[in-house]
Short mmCIF file of C-alpha atoms in Angstrom, two decimals:
data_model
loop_
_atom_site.label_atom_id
_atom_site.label_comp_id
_atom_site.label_asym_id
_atom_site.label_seq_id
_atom_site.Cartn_x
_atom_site.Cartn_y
_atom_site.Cartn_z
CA UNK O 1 -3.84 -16.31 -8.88
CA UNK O 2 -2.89 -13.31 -6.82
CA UNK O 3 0.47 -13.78 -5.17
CA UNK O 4 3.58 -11.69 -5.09
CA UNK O 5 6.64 -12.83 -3.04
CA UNK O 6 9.93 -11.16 -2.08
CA UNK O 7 12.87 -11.67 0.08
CA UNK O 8 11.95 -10.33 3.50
CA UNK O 9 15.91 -9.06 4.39
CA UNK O 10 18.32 -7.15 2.64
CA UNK O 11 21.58 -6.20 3.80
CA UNK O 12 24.12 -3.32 1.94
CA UNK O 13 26.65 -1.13 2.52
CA UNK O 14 26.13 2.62 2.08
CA UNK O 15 27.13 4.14 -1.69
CA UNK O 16 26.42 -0.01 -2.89
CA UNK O 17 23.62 -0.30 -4.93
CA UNK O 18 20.67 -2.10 -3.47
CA UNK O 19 18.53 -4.70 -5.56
CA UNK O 20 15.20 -6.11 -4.65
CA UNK O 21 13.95 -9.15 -5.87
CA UNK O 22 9.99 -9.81 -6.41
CA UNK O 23 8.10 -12.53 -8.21
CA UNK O 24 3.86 -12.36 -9.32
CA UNK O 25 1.84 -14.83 -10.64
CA UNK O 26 -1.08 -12.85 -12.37
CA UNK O 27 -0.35 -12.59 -15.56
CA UNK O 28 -2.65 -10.60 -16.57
CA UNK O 29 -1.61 -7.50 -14.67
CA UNK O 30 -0.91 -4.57 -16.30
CA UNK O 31 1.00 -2.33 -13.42
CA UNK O 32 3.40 -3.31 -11.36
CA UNK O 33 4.36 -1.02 -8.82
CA UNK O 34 7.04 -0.32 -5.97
CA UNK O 35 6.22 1.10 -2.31
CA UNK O 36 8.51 2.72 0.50
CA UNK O 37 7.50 2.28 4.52
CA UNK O 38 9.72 4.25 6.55
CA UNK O 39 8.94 3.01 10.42
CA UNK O 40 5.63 4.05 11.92
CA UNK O 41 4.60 5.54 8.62
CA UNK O 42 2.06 4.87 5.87
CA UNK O 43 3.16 3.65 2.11
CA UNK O 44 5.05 5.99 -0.39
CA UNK O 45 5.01 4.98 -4.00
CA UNK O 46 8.16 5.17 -5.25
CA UNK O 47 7.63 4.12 -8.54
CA UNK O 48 5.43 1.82 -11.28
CA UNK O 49 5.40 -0.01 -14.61
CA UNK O 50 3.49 -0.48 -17.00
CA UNK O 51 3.73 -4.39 -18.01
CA UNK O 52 4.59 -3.48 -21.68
CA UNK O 53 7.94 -1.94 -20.60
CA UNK O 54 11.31 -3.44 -19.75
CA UNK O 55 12.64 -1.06 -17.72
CA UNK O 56 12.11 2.46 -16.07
CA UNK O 57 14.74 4.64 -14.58
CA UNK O 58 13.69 7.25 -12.49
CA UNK O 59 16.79 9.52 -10.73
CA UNK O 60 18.60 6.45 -8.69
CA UNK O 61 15.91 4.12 -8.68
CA UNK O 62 15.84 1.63 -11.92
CA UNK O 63 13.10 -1.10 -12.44
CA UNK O 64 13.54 -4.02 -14.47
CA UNK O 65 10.43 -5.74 -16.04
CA UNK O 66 10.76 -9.48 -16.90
CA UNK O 67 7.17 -10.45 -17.82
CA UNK O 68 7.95 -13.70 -19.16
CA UNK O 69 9.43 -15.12 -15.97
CA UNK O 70 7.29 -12.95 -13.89
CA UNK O 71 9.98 -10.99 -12.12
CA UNK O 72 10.20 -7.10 -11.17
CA UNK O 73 12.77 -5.72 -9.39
CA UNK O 74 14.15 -2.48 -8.16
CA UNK O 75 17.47 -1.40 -8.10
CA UNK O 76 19.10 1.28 -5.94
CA UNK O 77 21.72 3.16 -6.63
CA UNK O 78 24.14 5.25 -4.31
CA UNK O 79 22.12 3.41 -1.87
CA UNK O 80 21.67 6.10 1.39
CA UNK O 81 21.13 5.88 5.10
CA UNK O 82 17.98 7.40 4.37
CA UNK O 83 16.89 4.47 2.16
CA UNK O 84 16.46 2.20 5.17
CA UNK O 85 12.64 0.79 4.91
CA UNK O 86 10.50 -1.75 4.00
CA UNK O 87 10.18 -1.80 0.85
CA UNK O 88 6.53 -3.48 -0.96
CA UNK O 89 6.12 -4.97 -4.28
CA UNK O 90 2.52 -4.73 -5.52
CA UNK O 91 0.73 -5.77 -8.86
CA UNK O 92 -2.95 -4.55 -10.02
CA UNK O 93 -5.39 -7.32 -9.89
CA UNK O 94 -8.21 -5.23 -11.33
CA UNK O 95 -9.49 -1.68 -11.43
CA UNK O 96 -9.65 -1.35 -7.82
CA UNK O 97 -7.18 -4.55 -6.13
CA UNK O 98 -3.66 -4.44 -5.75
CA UNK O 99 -1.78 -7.76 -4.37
CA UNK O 100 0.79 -6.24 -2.53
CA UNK O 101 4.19 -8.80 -1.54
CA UNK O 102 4.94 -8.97 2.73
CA UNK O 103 7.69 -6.71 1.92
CA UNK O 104 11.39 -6.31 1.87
CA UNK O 105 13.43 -4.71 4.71
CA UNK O 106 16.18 -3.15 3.62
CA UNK O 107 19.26 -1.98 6.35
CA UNK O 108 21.74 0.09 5.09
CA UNK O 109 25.11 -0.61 6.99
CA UNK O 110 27.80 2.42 7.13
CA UNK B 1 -1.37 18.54 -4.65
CA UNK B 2 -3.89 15.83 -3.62
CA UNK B 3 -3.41 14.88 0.19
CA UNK B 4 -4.41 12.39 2.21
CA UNK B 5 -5.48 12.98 5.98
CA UNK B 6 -5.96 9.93 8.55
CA UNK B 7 -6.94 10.28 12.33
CA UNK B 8 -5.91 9.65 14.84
CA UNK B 9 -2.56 8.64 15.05
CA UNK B 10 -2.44 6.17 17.19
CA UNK B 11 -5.34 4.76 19.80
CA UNK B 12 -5.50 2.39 22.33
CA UNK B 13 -9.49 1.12 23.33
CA UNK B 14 -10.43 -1.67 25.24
CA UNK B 15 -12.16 -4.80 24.06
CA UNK B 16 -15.64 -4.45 23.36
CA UNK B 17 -15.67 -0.90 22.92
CA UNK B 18 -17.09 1.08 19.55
CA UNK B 19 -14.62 2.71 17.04
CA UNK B 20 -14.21 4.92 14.15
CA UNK B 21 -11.55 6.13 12.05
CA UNK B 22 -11.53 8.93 9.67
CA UNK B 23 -9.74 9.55 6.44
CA UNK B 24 -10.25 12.70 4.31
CA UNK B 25 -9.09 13.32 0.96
CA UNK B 26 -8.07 16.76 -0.55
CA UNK B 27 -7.25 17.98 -4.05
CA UNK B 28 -9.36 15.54 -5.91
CA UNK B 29 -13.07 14.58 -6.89
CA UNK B 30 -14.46 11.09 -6.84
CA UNK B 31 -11.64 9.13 -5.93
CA UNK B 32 -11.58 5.37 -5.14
CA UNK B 33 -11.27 5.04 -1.65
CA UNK B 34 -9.88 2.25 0.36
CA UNK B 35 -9.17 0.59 3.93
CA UNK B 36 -6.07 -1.35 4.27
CA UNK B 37 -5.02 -3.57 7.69
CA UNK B 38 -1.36 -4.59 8.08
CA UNK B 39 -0.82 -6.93 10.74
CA UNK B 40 2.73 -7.60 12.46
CA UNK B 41 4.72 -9.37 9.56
CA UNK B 42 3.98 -6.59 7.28
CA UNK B 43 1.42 -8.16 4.61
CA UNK B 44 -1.51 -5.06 3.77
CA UNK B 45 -4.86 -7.12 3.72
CA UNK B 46 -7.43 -4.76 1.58
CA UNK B 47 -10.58 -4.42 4.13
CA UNK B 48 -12.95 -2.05 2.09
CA UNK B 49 -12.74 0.41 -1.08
CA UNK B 50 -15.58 2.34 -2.37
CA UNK B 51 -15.82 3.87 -5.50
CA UNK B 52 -18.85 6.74 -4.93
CA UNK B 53 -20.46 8.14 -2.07
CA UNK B 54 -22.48 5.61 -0.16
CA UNK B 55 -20.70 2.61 -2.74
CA UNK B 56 -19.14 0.43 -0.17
CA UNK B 57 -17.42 -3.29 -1.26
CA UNK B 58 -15.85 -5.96 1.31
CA UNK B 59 -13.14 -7.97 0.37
CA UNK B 60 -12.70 -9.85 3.89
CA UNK B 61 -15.56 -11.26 6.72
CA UNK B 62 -14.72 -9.02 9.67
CA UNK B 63 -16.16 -7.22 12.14
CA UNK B 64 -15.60 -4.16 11.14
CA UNK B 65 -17.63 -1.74 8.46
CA UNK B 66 -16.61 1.07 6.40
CA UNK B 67 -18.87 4.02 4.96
CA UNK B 68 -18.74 7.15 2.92
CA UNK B 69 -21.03 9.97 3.61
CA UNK B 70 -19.47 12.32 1.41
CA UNK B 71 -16.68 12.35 -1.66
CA UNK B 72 -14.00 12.19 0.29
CA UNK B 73 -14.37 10.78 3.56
CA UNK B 74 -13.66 7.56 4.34
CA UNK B 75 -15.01 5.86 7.45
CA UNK B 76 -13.64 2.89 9.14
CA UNK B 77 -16.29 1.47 12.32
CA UNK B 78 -16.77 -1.18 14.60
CA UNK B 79 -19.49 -1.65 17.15
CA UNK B 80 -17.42 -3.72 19.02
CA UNK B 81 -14.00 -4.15 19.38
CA UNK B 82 -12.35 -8.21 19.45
CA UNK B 83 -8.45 -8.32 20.29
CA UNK B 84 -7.86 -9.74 16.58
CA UNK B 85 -8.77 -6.08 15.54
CA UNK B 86 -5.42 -4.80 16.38
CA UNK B 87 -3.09 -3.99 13.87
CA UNK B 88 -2.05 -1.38 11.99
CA UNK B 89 -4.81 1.25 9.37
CA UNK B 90 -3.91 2.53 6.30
CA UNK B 91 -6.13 4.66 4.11
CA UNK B 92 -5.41 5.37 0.65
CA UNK B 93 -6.72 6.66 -2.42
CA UNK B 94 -6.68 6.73 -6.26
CA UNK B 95 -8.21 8.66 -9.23
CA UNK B 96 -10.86 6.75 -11.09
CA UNK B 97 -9.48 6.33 -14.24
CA UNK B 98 -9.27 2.29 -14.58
CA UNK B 99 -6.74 0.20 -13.88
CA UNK B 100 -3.24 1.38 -13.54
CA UNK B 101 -4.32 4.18 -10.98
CA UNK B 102 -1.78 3.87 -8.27
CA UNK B 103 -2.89 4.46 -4.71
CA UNK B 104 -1.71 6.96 -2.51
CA UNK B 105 -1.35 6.06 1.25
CA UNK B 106 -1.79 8.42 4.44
CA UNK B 107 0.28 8.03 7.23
CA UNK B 108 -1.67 5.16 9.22
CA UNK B 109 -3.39 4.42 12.60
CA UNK B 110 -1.87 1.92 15.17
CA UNK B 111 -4.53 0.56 16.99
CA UNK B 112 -4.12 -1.59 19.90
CA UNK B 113 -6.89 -3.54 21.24
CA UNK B 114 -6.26 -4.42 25.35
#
């Protein structure tokens, strides 16, 4: 099946880190990726996995790979005014299909 | 760099009326290309991707079409426009190398149907 869910809120203080939460069911994929919508704008990857990894740091962003219970998430560290979005969990279906999640919105508070 | 060009911004057209939407690639050669919607709620619903010139698949019933005349230009059309239509158009793209590609968005067209 293709179905990725996340929380759609999350609420944190600027310099907290930030962690969000996403669960797929096709476990077959083989990438796993993260997306960043700033308001009024298109998608920007932030990041992806291969499903063969555990974990992937890249500058303040870290993902953690759980493929046995199905669970990717993203952690944010240092977390930034300027890391306000909604933020999309996605996992490859096939060659050409992503299943993307409805997306996290993330509010940093000052 | 590759980029990604989508037009127009924004674009307000009344029901029943013809549209088109363009999306241009640069950078790259024979990339996938695809049409995303995302309605209010946020969920992206994948409309079209083609994979060659003229190669167009449908994942959804709609009335909308999609065709690519050359490498990289992506075209999004209606002949008629239904209030349902509105939402929100995202182009993107990826290199055709198999799964794992990611996709690469552009920056969107609001589209409001009165």
């Amino acid at each position: 099946g293709e179905d990725v869910e996340q929380s759609l809120f999350l609420s944190v203080r600027e310099g907290d880190s930030s962690v969000i939460n996403c669960t797929y069911t096709d476990s077959s994929s083989t990438y796993l990726y993260w997306y960043k919508q700033e308001p009024g704008a298109g998608l920007q990857l932030l990041t992806y996995i291969f499903s063969n990894m555990d974990m992937k740091q890249d500058q303040r962003l870290t993902v953690l790979l759980n493929k046995k219970d199905k669970h990717l998430s993203l952690r944010i560290a240092d977390t930034q005014t300027g890391d306000s979005a909604i933020y999309f969990c996605a996992e490859s279906i096939n060659d050409y299909k992503l299943s993307f999640g409805a997306g996290t919105t993330v509010t940093v508070r000052a | 760099s590759q980029t990604i060009h989508q037009w127009p911004a924004t674009l307000v057209q009344p029901v029943g009326s013809p549209l088109s939407l363009e999306c241009t690639v640069e950078g790259t050669s024979n990339p996938n290309l695809y049409w995303y919607r995302q309605a209010a709620g946020r969920g992206l619903q994948l409309l079209f991707y083609s994979v060659g010139i003229g190669q167009i698949s449908s994942e959804v019933p709609q009335n909308l079409s999609a065709s690519r005349p050359q490498d990289r230009q992506f075209i999004l059309s209606s002949k008629k426009l239904l209030l349902s239509d509105s939402g929100f158009y995202l182009c993107a793209w990826s290199d055709s190398g198999g799964t794992g590609q990611p996709q690469h968005f552009g920056d969107g067209t609001r589209l409001s149907i009165l």
